[in-house]
JSON list of C-alpha atoms in Angstrom, two decimals:
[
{"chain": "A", "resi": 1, "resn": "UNK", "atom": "CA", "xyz": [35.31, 12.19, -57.09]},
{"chain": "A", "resi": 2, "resn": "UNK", "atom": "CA", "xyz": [33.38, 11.26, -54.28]},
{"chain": "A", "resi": 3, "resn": "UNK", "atom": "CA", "xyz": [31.30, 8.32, -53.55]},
{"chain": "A", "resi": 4, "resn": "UNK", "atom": "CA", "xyz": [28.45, 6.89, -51.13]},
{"chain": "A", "resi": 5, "resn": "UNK", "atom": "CA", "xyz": [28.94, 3.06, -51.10]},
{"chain": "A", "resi": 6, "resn": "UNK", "atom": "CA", "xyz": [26.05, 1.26, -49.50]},
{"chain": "A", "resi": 7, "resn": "UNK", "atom": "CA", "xyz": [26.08, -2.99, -48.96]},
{"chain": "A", "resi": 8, "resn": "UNK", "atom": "CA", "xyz": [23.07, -4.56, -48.54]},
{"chain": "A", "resi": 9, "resn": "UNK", "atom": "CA", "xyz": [22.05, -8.25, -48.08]},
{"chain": "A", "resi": 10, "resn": "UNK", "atom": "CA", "xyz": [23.80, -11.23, -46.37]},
{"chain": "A", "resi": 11, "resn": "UNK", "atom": "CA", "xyz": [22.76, -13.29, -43.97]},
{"chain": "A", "resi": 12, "resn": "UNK", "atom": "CA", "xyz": [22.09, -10.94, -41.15]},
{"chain": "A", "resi": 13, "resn": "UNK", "atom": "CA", "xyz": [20.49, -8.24, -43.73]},
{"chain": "A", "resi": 14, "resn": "UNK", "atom": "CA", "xyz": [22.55, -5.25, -41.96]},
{"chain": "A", "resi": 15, "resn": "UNK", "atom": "CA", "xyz": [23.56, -1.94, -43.99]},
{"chain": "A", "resi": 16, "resn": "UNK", "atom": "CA", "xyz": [27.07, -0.90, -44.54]},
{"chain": "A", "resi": 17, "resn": "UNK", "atom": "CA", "xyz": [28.01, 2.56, -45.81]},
{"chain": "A", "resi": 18, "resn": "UNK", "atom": "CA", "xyz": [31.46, 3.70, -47.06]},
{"chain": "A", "resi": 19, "resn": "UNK", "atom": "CA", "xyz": [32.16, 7.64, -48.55]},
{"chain": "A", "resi": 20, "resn": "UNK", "atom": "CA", "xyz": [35.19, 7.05, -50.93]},
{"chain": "A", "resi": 21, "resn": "UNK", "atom": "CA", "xyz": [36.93, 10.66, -51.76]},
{"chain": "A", "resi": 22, "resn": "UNK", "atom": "CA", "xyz": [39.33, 9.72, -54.30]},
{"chain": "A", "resi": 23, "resn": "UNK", "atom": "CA", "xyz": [40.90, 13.11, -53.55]},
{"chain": "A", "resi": 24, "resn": "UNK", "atom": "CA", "xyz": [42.32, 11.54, -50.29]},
{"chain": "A", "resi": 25, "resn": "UNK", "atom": "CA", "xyz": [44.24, 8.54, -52.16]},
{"chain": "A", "resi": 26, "resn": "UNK", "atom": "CA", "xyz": [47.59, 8.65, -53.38]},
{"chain": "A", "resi": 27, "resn": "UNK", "atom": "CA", "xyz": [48.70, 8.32, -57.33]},
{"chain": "A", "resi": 28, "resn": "UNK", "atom": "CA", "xyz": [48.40, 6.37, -59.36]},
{"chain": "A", "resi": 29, "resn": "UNK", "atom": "CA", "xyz": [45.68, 4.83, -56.75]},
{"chain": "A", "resi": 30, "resn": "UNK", "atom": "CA", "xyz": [43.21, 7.88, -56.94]},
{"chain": "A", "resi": 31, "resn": "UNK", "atom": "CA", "xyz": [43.50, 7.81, -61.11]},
{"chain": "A", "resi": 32, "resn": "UNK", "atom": "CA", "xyz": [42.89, 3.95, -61.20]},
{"chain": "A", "resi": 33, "resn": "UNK", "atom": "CA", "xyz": [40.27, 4.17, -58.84]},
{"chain": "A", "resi": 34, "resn": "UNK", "atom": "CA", "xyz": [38.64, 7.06, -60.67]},
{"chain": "A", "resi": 35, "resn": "UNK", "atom": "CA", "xyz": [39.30, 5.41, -63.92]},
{"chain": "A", "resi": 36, "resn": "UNK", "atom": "CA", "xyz": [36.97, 2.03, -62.70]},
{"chain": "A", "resi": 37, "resn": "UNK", "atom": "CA", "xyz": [34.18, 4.27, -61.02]},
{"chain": "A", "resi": 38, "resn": "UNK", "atom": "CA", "xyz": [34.21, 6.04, -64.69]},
{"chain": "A", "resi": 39, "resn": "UNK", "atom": "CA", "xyz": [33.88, 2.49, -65.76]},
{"chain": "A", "resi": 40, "resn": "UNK", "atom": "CA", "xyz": [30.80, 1.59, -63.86]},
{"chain": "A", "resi": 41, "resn": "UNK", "atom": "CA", "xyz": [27.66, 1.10, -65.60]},
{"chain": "A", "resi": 42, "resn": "UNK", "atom": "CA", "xyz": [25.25, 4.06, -64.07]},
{"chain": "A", "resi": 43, "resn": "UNK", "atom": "CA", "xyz": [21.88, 4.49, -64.38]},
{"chain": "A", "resi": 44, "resn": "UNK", "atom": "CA", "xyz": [21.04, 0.44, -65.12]},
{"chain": "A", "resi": 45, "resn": "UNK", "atom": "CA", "xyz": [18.68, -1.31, -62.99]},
{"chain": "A", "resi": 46, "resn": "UNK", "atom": "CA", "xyz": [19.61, -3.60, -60.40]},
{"chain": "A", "resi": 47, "resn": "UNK", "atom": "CA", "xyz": [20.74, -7.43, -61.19]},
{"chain": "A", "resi": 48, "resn": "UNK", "atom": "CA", "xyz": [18.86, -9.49, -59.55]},
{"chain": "A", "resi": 49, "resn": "UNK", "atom": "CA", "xyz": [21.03, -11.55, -57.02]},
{"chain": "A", "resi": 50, "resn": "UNK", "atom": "CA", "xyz": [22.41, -15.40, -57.93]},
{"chain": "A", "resi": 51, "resn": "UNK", "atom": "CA", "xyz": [22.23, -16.16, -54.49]},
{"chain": "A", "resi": 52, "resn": "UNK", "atom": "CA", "xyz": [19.71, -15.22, -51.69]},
{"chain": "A", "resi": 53, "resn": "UNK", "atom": "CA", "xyz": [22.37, -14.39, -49.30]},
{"chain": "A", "resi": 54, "resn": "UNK", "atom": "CA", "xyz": [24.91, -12.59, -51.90]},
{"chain": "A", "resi": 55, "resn": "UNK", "atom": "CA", "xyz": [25.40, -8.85, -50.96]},
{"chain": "A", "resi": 56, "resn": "UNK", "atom": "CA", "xyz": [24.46, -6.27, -53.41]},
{"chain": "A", "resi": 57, "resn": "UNK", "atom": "CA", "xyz": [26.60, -2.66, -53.65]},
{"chain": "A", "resi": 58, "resn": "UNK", "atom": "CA", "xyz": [24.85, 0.68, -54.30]},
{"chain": "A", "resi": 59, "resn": "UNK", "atom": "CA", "xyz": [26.83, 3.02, -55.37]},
{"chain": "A", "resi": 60, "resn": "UNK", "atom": "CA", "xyz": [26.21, 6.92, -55.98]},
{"chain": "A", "resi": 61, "resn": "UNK", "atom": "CA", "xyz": [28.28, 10.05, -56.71]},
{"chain": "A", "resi": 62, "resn": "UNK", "atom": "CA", "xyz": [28.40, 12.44, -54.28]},
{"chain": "A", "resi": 63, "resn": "UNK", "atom": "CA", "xyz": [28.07, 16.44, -54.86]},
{"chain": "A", "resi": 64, "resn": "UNK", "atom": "CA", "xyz": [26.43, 16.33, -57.87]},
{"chain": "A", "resi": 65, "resn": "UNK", "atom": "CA", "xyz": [22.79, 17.34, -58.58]},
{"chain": "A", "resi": 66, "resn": "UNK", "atom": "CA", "xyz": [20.37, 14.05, -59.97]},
{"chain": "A", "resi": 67, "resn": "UNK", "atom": "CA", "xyz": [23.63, 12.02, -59.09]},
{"chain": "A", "resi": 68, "resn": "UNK", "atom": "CA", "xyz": [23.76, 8.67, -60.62]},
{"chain": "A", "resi": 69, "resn": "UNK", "atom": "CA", "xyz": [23.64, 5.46, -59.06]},
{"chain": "A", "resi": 70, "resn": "UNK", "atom": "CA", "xyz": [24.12, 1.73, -60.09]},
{"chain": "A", "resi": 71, "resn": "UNK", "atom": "CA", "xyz": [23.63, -1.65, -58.17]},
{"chain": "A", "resi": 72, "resn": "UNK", "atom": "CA", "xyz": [26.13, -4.04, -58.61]},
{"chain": "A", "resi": 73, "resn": "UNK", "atom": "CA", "xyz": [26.18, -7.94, -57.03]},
{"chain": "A", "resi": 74, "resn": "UNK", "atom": "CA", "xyz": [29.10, -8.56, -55.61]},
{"chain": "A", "resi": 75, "resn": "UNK", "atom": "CA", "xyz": [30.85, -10.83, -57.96]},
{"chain": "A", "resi": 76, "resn": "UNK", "atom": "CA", "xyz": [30.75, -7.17, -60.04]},
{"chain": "A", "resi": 77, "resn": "UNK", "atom": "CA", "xyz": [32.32, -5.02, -57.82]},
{"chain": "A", "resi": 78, "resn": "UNK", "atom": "CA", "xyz": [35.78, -5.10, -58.67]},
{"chain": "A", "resi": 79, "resn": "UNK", "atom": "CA", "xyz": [38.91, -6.28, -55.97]},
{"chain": "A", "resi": 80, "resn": "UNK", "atom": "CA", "xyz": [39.86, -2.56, -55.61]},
{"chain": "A", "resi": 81, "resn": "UNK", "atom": "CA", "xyz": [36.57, -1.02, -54.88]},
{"chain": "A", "resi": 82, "resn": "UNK", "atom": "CA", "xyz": [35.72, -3.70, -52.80]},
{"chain": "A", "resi": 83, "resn": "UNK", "atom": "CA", "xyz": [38.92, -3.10, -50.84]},
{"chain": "A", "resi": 84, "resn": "UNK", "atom": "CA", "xyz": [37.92, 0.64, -50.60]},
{"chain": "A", "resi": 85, "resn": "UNK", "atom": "CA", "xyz": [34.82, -0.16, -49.03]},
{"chain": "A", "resi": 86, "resn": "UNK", "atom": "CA", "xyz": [36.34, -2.88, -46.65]},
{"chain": "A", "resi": 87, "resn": "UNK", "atom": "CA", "xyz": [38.62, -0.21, -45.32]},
{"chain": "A", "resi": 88, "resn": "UNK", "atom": "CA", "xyz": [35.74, 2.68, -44.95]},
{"chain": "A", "resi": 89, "resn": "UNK", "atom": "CA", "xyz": [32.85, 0.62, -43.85]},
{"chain": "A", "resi": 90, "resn": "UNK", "atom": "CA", "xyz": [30.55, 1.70, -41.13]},
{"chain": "A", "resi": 91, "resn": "UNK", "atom": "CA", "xyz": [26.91, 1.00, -39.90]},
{"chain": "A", "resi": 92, "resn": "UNK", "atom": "CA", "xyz": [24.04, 1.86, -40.46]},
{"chain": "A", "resi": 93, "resn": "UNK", "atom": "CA", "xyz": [21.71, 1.51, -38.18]},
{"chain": "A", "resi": 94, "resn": "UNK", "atom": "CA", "xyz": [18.84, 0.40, -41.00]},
{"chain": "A", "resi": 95, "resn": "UNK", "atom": "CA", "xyz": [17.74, -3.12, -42.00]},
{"chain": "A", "resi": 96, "resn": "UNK", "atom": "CA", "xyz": [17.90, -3.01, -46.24]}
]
């Protein structure tokens, strides 16, 4: 399973994007990863933030036509996928 991970908001407003490939991670890692993406609640709308600097994830499957996405705060995103993204992170060169 793939996914695009986008962070938004913070202080300084700058976009970071992670690609997750669960394919790449070891078991039981990939299956418990998989098994809290599964989890996710896709398709809602976006929570609104409970603080104006708190970062907000997007998240959206890869490879897959009309792919679904959700926006989570980031008191949602769970330890693990946050940890995922910490370790993939890059720039983007947008303001979001």
């Amino acid at each position: 399973m793939r996914v695009r991970i986008v962070r938004r908001g913070g202080f300084a407003g700058v976009a970071l994007e992670a690609i997750v490939d669960t394919a790449e991670l070891g078991e039981p890692d990939a299956a418990s990863v998989e098994s809290q993406l599964r989890s996710l609640p896709w398709g809602r709308s976006a929570v609104a933030p409970s603080h104006p600097d708190q970062f907000s994830y997007e998240l959206t499957t890869l490879g897959e036509p009309g792919a679904p996405s959700v926006v989570l705060p980031e008191d949602q995103l769970s330890p693990p996928l946050a940890r995922l993204f910490d370790e993939r992170k890059t720039i983007r060169r947008t303001r979001g």
